[in-house]
Amino acid sequence: MSILARLERLPMSRPQYGILFAGGLGHLFEALDIVIIGFMLPHLKAEFGLDNAQIGLIGGAAPVGMIIGAVLAGVVGDRFGRKRVMLYALSLFCAASIALAFANGFAFILAVRVVGGLGAGAEAAIVSPYISEFATGRNRGRFVSGVTLFFSLGNVVAAVLGSLVVPLPGGWRIAAVVCGLPVLVLLWWRRSLPESPRWLLSQGRVADADAVVTRLEERVTAARHGAALPPVPPAAVVAPAAPAVSWSPLRVWRGGLARVSVATWLGSFVFLFAFFGFFTWMPSLFLEIGVDPGIAATYSFFLFVAQPIGYLVAIAVSDRFERRTLLVTFFGFAALASIALGIVPRDSVALLLIGMVLSVCITCISGIVFPYCSEVYPTAIRATGAGLASTAGNAGGLAAPVVIGLTFGSIGFGGVFAVMAALLALGGLVIRLFGPRVTGKTLEQVFAAETAPIPAGEVHARQ
């Protein structure tokens, strides 16, 4: 009886949701770390007498670490396993968060922010591949999309801590500890998680994979109060490809995967450019175009409130429709909303309403692009592929604030959103042209479809 067929027939129940929750909490703490530092920076500047250049370096330290962490997580996760990377990444992040509370100067803060970024970047890159390898072709979209909802929850927690705790005397140190200590509990929980059975099979560890699936079957049966599991489907599940021998990240450009990497890299770059560009700059842009400060603050609040709507929409539709089509659609809607935002009257409530539409469209993309990037590569290099796509996205996120600042200075508010619209349209076009179809397929069937044009003898040699 095929191990993968047994895994694919399992109904969703408490054990799988426990895996989802343990992975999603990592995204919550990642978002918390990204946002909370913005509340801390003015206090760090005042306490340590830092100049604007030093504050800028501190603000950019974690994203730089995240780029490196995402690459390392992918390569190491494919070689040594998903679970190990998840534990080490979370340990780095936890240590850096708590260490920040004991900072005594610029160099120390910069160092712990880079280390924390390494952990956060590795965490972000490895969780989606890990969770996707427990999901079935029937429900993988909403299962992995559910992880992204935790990112939005992390933003809310950061706003609460940043508003209520950080302004207190020594509050930024307290907030750093509060961000780090709960991660210790999550680390203890993750120690009990199983390794991915798909990764075990890709390494030839059939007995270990069988043990993981057997235990999961037992737990699902218990969660269903002893109800019989569905029968194993008679159709054979495509076997996972054999592990690649090279550690080179260039593996994702070989064996029929070049088109896939074009789609995931450019799609991720454009998405995170739009995400960080819009949510970082919009509060300031409201003020720059003459919106009253009180109204601007209210508008900015509603832009962030709209975020969970997008994630919930993504969860609701990601298995009902083809995910490639959904990405193209949401990229297109976001491009149209960007154009509208650039030309709407500045004193109109339409400015807020269109901004909220753009916020929802961008977070819809977020809820689908992460699962998509984790399901379009074969098991042996899935973490590497997802990690490199995450790295491309982080590069877009780093570039966005700088590019938008320069663009606003030269061609104004309308020009900013014209550029963003063009990029969003490009992202949708690239995914439509080069991205594979994935909805309803097992991970192995996705890879088989990608390599179908290759001569049969060469495909069999890789399996």
Coordinates of C-alpha atoms in Angstrom, one line a residue:
M1 CA 0.0 0.0 0.0
S2 CA 1.5 3.3 -1.1
I3 CA 2.6 5.5 1.8
L4 CA 1.7 8.7 -0.1
A5 CA -1.7 7.3 -1.1
R6 CA -2.4 6.6 2.6
L7 CA -1.4 10.2 3.5
E8 CA -3.5 11.7 0.7
R9 CA -6.7 9.9 1.8
L10 CA -6.6 11.3 5.4
P11 CA -9.4 13.7 6.2
M12 CA -8.5 16.9 7.9
S13 CA -8.7 16.7 11.7
R14 CA -7.1 17.7 14.9
P15 CA -3.6 16.3 14.3
Q16 CA -3.2 18.1 11.0
Y17 CA -4.6 21.3 12.5
G18 CA -2.1 21.0 15.3
I19 CA 0.7 20.9 12.8
L20 CA -0.8 24.0 11.1
F21 CA -1.1 25.8 14.4
A22 CA 2.5 25.0 15.4
G23 CA 3.8 26.3 12.1
G24 CA 1.5 29.3 12.0
L25 CA 2.6 30.6 15.4
G26 CA 6.1 30.9 13.9
H27 CA 4.7 33.4 11.3
L28 CA 2.9 35.3 14.1
F29 CA 6.2 35.9 15.9
E30 CA 8.0 36.7 12.6
A31 CA 5.4 39.5 11.9
L32 CA 5.6 40.6 15.5
D33 CA 9.3 41.1 15.2
I34 CA 9.1 43.0 11.9
V35 CA 6.5 45.4 13.1
I36 CA 7.5 45.9 16.8
I37 CA 10.9 47.3 15.9
G38 CA 9.2 50.3 14.3
F39 CA 7.7 51.2 17.7
M40 CA 11.1 50.6 19.4
L41 CA 13.3 52.7 17.1
P42 CA 12.4 56.2 18.6
H43 CA 13.2 54.9 22.1
L44 CA 16.4 53.3 21.0
K45 CA 17.5 56.5 19.3
A46 CA 16.8 58.5 22.5
E47 CA 18.3 56.1 25.0
F48 CA 21.6 55.4 23.1
G49 CA 21.9 58.8 21.2
L50 CA 21.8 57.2 17.8
D51 CA 21.8 59.2 14.6
N52 CA 19.4 58.7 11.7
A53 CA 22.0 56.6 9.8
Q54 CA 22.4 54.2 12.7
I55 CA 18.6 53.9 13.1
G56 CA 18.3 53.1 9.4
L57 CA 20.9 50.4 9.7
I58 CA 19.0 48.9 12.7
G59 CA 15.8 49.0 10.7
G60 CA 17.4 47.2 7.7
A61 CA 19.4 44.7 9.7
A62 CA 16.6 42.1 10.1
P63 CA 15.6 42.1 6.4
V64 CA 19.2 41.5 5.4
G65 CA 19.4 38.6 7.8
M66 CA 16.1 37.3 6.5
I67 CA 17.5 37.1 2.9
I68 CA 20.4 35.1 4.1
G69 CA 18.3 32.9 6.4
A70 CA 15.8 32.0 3.7
V71 CA 18.6 30.7 1.4
L72 CA 20.2 28.7 4.1
A73 CA 16.9 27.3 5.4
G74 CA 16.1 26.0 1.9
V75 CA 19.4 24.3 1.2
V76 CA 19.8 22.9 4.8
G77 CA 16.1 21.9 4.9
D78 CA 16.4 19.8 1.8
R79 CA 19.6 18.1 3.1
F80 CA 18.9 17.6 6.8
G81 CA 15.1 17.8 7.1
R82 CA 12.4 20.4 7.6
K83 CA 11.9 19.8 11.3
R84 CA 15.5 20.4 12.3
V85 CA 15.6 23.8 10.4
M86 CA 12.3 24.8 12.1
L87 CA 13.8 24.2 15.5
Y88 CA 17.1 25.9 14.9
A89 CA 15.5 28.9 13.1
L90 CA 13.1 29.4 16.0
S91 CA 15.9 29.0 18.5
L92 CA 17.9 31.8 16.8
F93 CA 14.9 34.1 16.7
C94 CA 14.1 33.4 20.4
A95 CA 17.7 34.1 21.5
A96 CA 17.9 37.3 19.5
S97 CA 14.6 38.6 20.8
I98 CA 15.5 38.1 24.4
A99 CA 19.1 39.3 23.9
L100 CA 17.7 42.6 22.6
A101 CA 16.3 43.4 26.1
F102 CA 19.9 43.5 27.4
A103 CA 21.3 45.8 24.6
N104 CA 23.9 48.3 25.7
G105 CA 24.7 50.1 22.4
F106 CA 24.4 50.3 18.7
A107 CA 26.8 47.4 17.8
F108 CA 25.0 45.0 20.1
I109 CA 21.5 46.0 18.7
L110 CA 22.7 45.6 15.1
A111 CA 24.2 42.2 15.8
V112 CA 21.1 40.7 17.5
R113 CA 18.8 42.2 14.8
V114 CA 20.8 40.4 12.1
V115 CA 20.7 37.1 14.0
G116 CA 17.0 37.5 14.6
G117 CA 16.5 38.2 10.9
L118 CA 18.4 35.0 10.1
G119 CA 16.0 33.0 12.3
A120 CA 12.9 34.8 11.0
G121 CA 13.9 34.4 7.4
A122 CA 14.7 30.7 7.8
E123 CA 11.4 30.2 9.7
A124 CA 9.4 32.0 6.9
A125 CA 11.0 29.9 4.2
I126 CA 10.7 26.4 5.8
V127 CA 7.2 26.4 7.4
S128 CA 5.1 26.4 4.2
P129 CA 7.0 23.6 2.5
Y130 CA 6.8 21.6 5.7
I131 CA 3.0 22.1 6.1
S132 CA 2.3 21.5 2.4
E133 CA 3.9 18.1 2.7
F134 CA 1.2 17.0 5.2
A135 CA -1.7 18.3 3.2
T136 CA -3.6 16.5 0.5
G137 CA -4.3 17.7 -3.1
R138 CA -7.9 18.3 -2.1
N139 CA -7.2 20.8 0.7
R140 CA -3.6 22.0 0.4
G141 CA -4.5 25.5 -0.7
R142 CA -6.6 26.5 2.3
F143 CA -4.4 24.4 4.7
V144 CA -1.2 26.3 3.8
S145 CA -3.1 29.6 3.3
G146 CA -4.2 29.3 6.9
V147 CA -0.6 29.8 8.0
T148 CA -0.5 33.3 6.5
L149 CA -3.4 34.4 8.6
F150 CA -1.1 34.2 11.6
F151 CA 1.1 36.9 10.0
S152 CA -1.8 39.3 10.2
L153 CA -2.5 38.3 13.8
G154 CA 1.2 39.1 14.5
N155 CA 0.7 42.6 13.2
V156 CA -2.2 43.1 15.6
V157 CA -0.2 41.9 18.6
A158 CA 2.7 44.2 17.6
A159 CA 0.4 47.2 17.4
V160 CA -0.9 46.4 20.9
L161 CA 2.5 45.9 22.4
G162 CA 3.9 48.9 20.6
S163 CA 1.1 51.2 21.8
L164 CA 0.7 50.0 25.4
V165 CA 4.1 48.5 26.5
V166 CA 6.9 50.1 24.5
P167 CA 6.1 53.7 25.6
L168 CA 6.5 52.7 29.3
P169 CA 9.8 53.4 31.1
G170 CA 12.1 50.6 29.8
G171 CA 9.1 49.4 27.8
W172 CA 11.0 48.4 24.7
R173 CA 13.1 46.0 26.8
I174 CA 10.0 44.5 28.3
A175 CA 8.5 44.1 24.8
A176 CA 11.6 42.3 23.6
V177 CA 11.3 39.8 26.4
V178 CA 7.5 39.4 25.8
C179 CA 8.3 38.7 22.1
G180 CA 10.9 36.1 22.9
L181 CA 9.7 34.1 26.0
P182 CA 6.5 32.6 24.3
V183 CA 8.8 31.2 21.6
L184 CA 10.3 28.9 24.2
V185 CA 6.9 27.2 24.6
L186 CA 6.5 26.9 20.8
L187 CA 10.0 25.3 20.7
W188 CA 9.0 22.7 23.2
W189 CA 5.8 22.0 21.2
R190 CA 7.7 21.7 17.9
R191 CA 10.0 19.1 19.4
S192 CA 7.1 16.6 19.2
L193 CA 6.2 17.4 15.6
P194 CA 6.9 14.6 13.1
E195 CA 9.4 15.0 10.2
S196 CA 7.8 15.4 6.8
P197 CA 7.0 11.9 5.4
R198 CA 7.5 13.2 1.9
W199 CA 11.0 14.4 2.7
L200 CA 11.8 11.1 4.4
L201 CA 10.8 9.3 1.2
S202 CA 12.9 11.6 -0.9
Q203 CA 15.9 10.5 1.3
G204 CA 15.1 6.8 0.9
R205 CA 14.0 6.5 4.5
V206 CA 10.9 4.4 3.7
A207 CA 10.5 2.8 7.2
D208 CA 10.7 6.2 8.9
A209 CA 8.1 7.7 6.5
D210 CA 5.8 4.7 7.1
A211 CA 6.1 5.1 10.8
V212 CA 5.1 8.8 10.6
V213 CA 2.1 8.1 8.4
T214 CA 1.0 5.1 10.6
R215 CA 1.1 7.3 13.7
L216 CA -0.8 10.1 11.9
E217 CA -3.4 7.6 10.8
E218 CA -3.8 6.4 14.4
R219 CA -4.2 10.0 15.7
V220 CA -6.7 10.9 13.0
T221 CA -8.7 7.8 13.8
A222 CA -8.7 8.7 17.5
A223 CA -9.7 12.3 16.7
R224 CA -12.6 11.0 14.7
H225 CA -13.7 8.9 17.7
G226 CA -12.8 5.6 16.0
A227 CA -14.5 6.2 12.7
A228 CA -13.0 4.3 9.8
L229 CA -10.6 6.2 7.5
P230 CA -11.6 6.6 3.9
P231 CA -10.3 3.8 1.7
V232 CA -6.9 4.2 0.0
P233 CA -7.5 5.5 -3.5
P234 CA -6.8 2.8 -6.2
A235 CA -5.0 5.3 -8.5
A236 CA -1.3 5.3 -7.8
V237 CA 0.2 8.5 -6.5
V238 CA 3.2 9.7 -8.5
A239 CA 6.4 8.7 -6.6
P240 CA 8.6 11.6 -5.4
A241 CA 11.7 12.4 -7.4
A242 CA 15.1 11.1 -6.1
P243 CA 17.1 13.6 -4.1
A244 CA 19.5 15.8 -6.0
V245 CA 23.2 15.3 -5.3
S246 CA 24.2 18.9 -5.8
W247 CA 23.8 21.5 -3.0
S248 CA 23.8 24.3 -5.6
P249 CA 20.8 26.7 -5.5
L250 CA 21.0 26.5 -9.3
R251 CA 19.1 23.2 -9.0
V252 CA 15.9 25.2 -9.2
W253 CA 16.8 26.2 -12.8
R254 CA 17.4 22.7 -14.0
G255 CA 15.2 19.7 -15.0
G256 CA 12.3 21.7 -16.4
L257 CA 12.0 24.0 -13.4
A258 CA 13.4 27.2 -15.0
R259 CA 9.9 28.4 -15.9
V260 CA 8.7 27.7 -12.4
S261 CA 11.5 29.7 -10.9
V262 CA 10.9 32.7 -13.2
A263 CA 7.2 32.7 -12.0
T264 CA 8.0 32.2 -8.2
W265 CA 10.9 34.6 -8.1
L266 CA 9.3 37.5 -10.0
G267 CA 5.9 36.9 -8.5
S268 CA 7.4 37.0 -5.0
F269 CA 9.5 40.0 -5.7
V270 CA 6.5 42.0 -7.1
F271 CA 4.2 40.9 -4.3
L272 CA 6.5 41.9 -1.4
F273 CA 7.5 45.1 -3.2
A274 CA 3.8 46.0 -3.3
F275 CA 3.2 44.8 0.3
F276 CA 6.0 46.6 2.0
G277 CA 5.8 49.6 -0.3
F278 CA 2.1 50.1 0.3
F279 CA 1.9 49.4 4.0
T280 CA 5.2 51.2 4.9
W281 CA 4.6 54.3 2.9
M282 CA 0.9 54.9 2.8
P283 CA 0.6 56.5 6.2
S284 CA 3.3 59.1 5.2
L285 CA 1.8 59.5 1.7
F286 CA -1.6 60.5 3.1
L287 CA 0.1 63.3 4.9
E288 CA 2.2 64.3 1.9
I289 CA -0.8 64.8 -0.3
G290 CA -2.5 67.0 2.3
V291 CA -4.8 64.7 4.2
D292 CA -5.5 66.0 7.7
P293 CA -3.2 64.2 10.2
G294 CA -6.2 62.9 12.3
I295 CA -8.0 61.6 9.2
A296 CA -4.7 60.2 7.8
A297 CA -4.2 58.2 11.1
T298 CA -7.8 56.8 10.8
Y299 CA -7.3 55.9 7.1
S300 CA -4.1 54.1 7.9
F301 CA -5.8 52.2 10.7
F302 CA -8.5 51.0 8.3
L303 CA -5.9 49.9 5.7
F304 CA -4.4 47.5 8.3
V305 CA -7.8 46.4 9.6
A306 CA -8.6 45.3 6.0
Q307 CA -5.7 42.9 5.9
P308 CA -7.4 39.9 7.6
I309 CA -10.2 40.1 5.1
G310 CA -7.8 39.4 2.3
Y311 CA -6.3 36.4 4.1
L312 CA -9.8 35.0 4.9
V313 CA -10.8 35.4 1.3
A314 CA -7.6 33.5 0.2
I315 CA -8.4 30.7 2.5
A316 CA -12.0 30.5 1.3
V317 CA -11.2 30.4 -2.4
S318 CA -7.8 28.7 -2.7
D319 CA -9.1 25.2 -3.2
R320 CA -12.3 26.2 -5.0
F321 CA -10.4 27.6 -8.0
E322 CA -7.1 27.1 -9.7
R323 CA -4.5 28.9 -7.6
R324 CA -2.5 30.2 -10.6
T325 CA -5.7 31.8 -11.9
L326 CA -6.5 33.3 -8.5
L327 CA -3.0 34.8 -8.4
V328 CA -3.4 36.3 -11.8
T329 CA -6.8 37.7 -10.9
F330 CA -5.7 39.3 -7.6
F331 CA -2.6 40.7 -9.2
G332 CA -4.8 42.2 -11.9
F333 CA -7.3 43.6 -9.4
A334 CA -4.5 45.1 -7.3
A335 CA -3.1 46.8 -10.4
L336 CA -6.5 48.3 -11.2
A337 CA -6.9 49.5 -7.6
S338 CA -3.4 51.1 -7.8
I339 CA -4.3 53.0 -10.9
A340 CA -7.6 54.2 -9.3
L341 CA -5.8 55.2 -6.1
G342 CA -3.4 57.3 -8.1
I343 CA -6.1 59.4 -9.8
V344 CA -8.9 59.6 -7.2
P345 CA -9.5 63.1 -5.7
R346 CA -7.3 63.5 -2.6
D347 CA -10.2 65.0 -0.5
S348 CA -12.6 62.1 -1.3
V349 CA -13.6 59.2 1.0
A350 CA -12.9 57.1 -2.2
L351 CA -9.2 57.5 -1.3
L352 CA -9.9 55.3 1.8
L353 CA -12.2 52.9 0.1
I354 CA -9.9 52.2 -2.9
G355 CA -7.0 51.9 -0.5
M356 CA -8.9 49.3 1.5
V357 CA -9.6 47.4 -1.8
L358 CA -5.9 47.5 -2.6
S359 CA -5.1 46.3 0.9
V360 CA -7.4 43.3 0.6
C361 CA -6.1 42.4 -2.9
I362 CA -2.5 42.5 -1.7
T363 CA -3.2 40.3 1.3
C364 CA -5.2 37.9 -1.0
I365 CA -2.0 37.5 -3.0
S366 CA -0.1 36.9 0.3
G367 CA -2.5 34.2 1.3
I368 CA -2.0 32.3 -2.0
V369 CA 1.5 33.1 -3.2
F370 CA 3.2 31.4 -0.2
P371 CA 1.4 28.1 -0.6
Y372 CA 2.0 28.3 -4.3
C373 CA 5.7 28.7 -4.0
S374 CA 5.9 25.7 -1.7
E375 CA 4.0 23.3 -4.0
V376 CA 5.6 23.9 -7.4
Y377 CA 9.0 22.2 -6.7
P378 CA 9.7 18.5 -6.3
T379 CA 10.2 17.3 -2.7
A380 CA 14.0 16.9 -3.0
I381 CA 14.4 20.7 -3.6
R382 CA 11.1 22.1 -2.4
A383 CA 12.6 23.9 0.6
T384 CA 15.4 25.3 -1.6
G385 CA 12.9 26.5 -4.2
A386 CA 10.6 28.1 -1.6
G387 CA 13.6 29.6 0.2
L388 CA 15.0 31.3 -2.9
A389 CA 11.5 32.6 -3.9
S390 CA 11.3 34.0 -0.4
T391 CA 14.7 35.6 -0.8
A392 CA 13.5 37.2 -4.1
G393 CA 10.5 38.5 -2.2
N394 CA 12.6 39.9 0.6
A395 CA 14.7 41.7 -2.0
G396 CA 11.5 43.3 -3.3
G397 CA 10.5 44.3 0.2
L398 CA 13.9 45.9 0.8
A399 CA 13.8 47.8 -2.5
A400 CA 10.2 49.1 -2.1
P401 CA 10.6 51.8 0.5
V402 CA 13.6 53.3 -1.3
V403 CA 12.1 53.1 -4.8
I404 CA 8.8 54.5 -3.7
G405 CA 10.5 57.4 -1.8
L406 CA 12.5 58.3 -4.9
T407 CA 9.5 57.9 -7.2
F408 CA 7.3 60.1 -5.0
G409 CA 10.0 62.8 -5.0
S410 CA 10.2 62.9 -8.8
I411 CA 6.8 62.0 -10.2
G412 CA 4.4 62.3 -7.2
F413 CA 1.6 60.3 -5.7
G414 CA 0.0 59.3 -9.0
G415 CA 3.4 58.2 -10.3
V416 CA 4.0 56.0 -7.3
F417 CA 0.9 54.0 -7.9
A418 CA 1.3 54.0 -11.7
V419 CA 4.7 52.3 -11.1
M420 CA 3.1 49.9 -8.6
A421 CA 0.3 49.1 -11.0
A422 CA 2.8 48.3 -13.8
L423 CA 4.7 45.9 -11.5
L424 CA 1.6 44.2 -10.3
A425 CA 0.4 43.6 -13.9
L426 CA 3.9 42.2 -14.7
G427 CA 3.7 39.9 -11.8
G428 CA 0.3 38.5 -12.9
L429 CA 1.5 38.1 -16.5
V430 CA 4.6 36.2 -15.5
I431 CA 2.7 33.8 -13.3
R432 CA 0.1 33.3 -16.1
L433 CA 2.8 32.5 -18.7
F434 CA 5.2 30.4 -16.6
G435 CA 3.4 29.2 -13.5
P436 CA 2.1 25.6 -13.4
R437 CA -1.5 24.6 -12.4
V438 CA -1.6 23.1 -9.0
T439 CA -5.2 23.0 -7.5
G440 CA -6.5 19.4 -6.9
K441 CA -3.2 17.8 -7.6
T442 CA -0.8 16.0 -5.2
L443 CA 2.6 17.6 -4.9
E444 CA 4.0 14.7 -6.9
Q445 CA 1.5 15.2 -9.7
V446 CA 2.4 18.9 -9.9
F447 CA 6.0 18.0 -10.6
A448 CA 5.1 15.3 -13.1
A449 CA 3.1 17.8 -15.1
E450 CA 6.0 20.3 -15.0
T451 CA 8.4 17.7 -16.5
A452 CA 6.0 16.1 -18.9
P453 CA 7.5 17.8 -22.0
I454 CA 10.9 16.2 -21.2
P455 CA 11.6 12.9 -23.0
A456 CA 10.3 9.9 -21.1
G457 CA 13.6 8.3 -20.6
E458 CA 15.0 11.4 -19.0
V459 CA 12.1 11.9 -16.7
H460 CA 12.3 8.2 -15.5
A461 CA 16.0 8.7 -14.8
R462 CA 15.1 11.5 -12.4
Q463 CA 12.5 9.5 -10.5

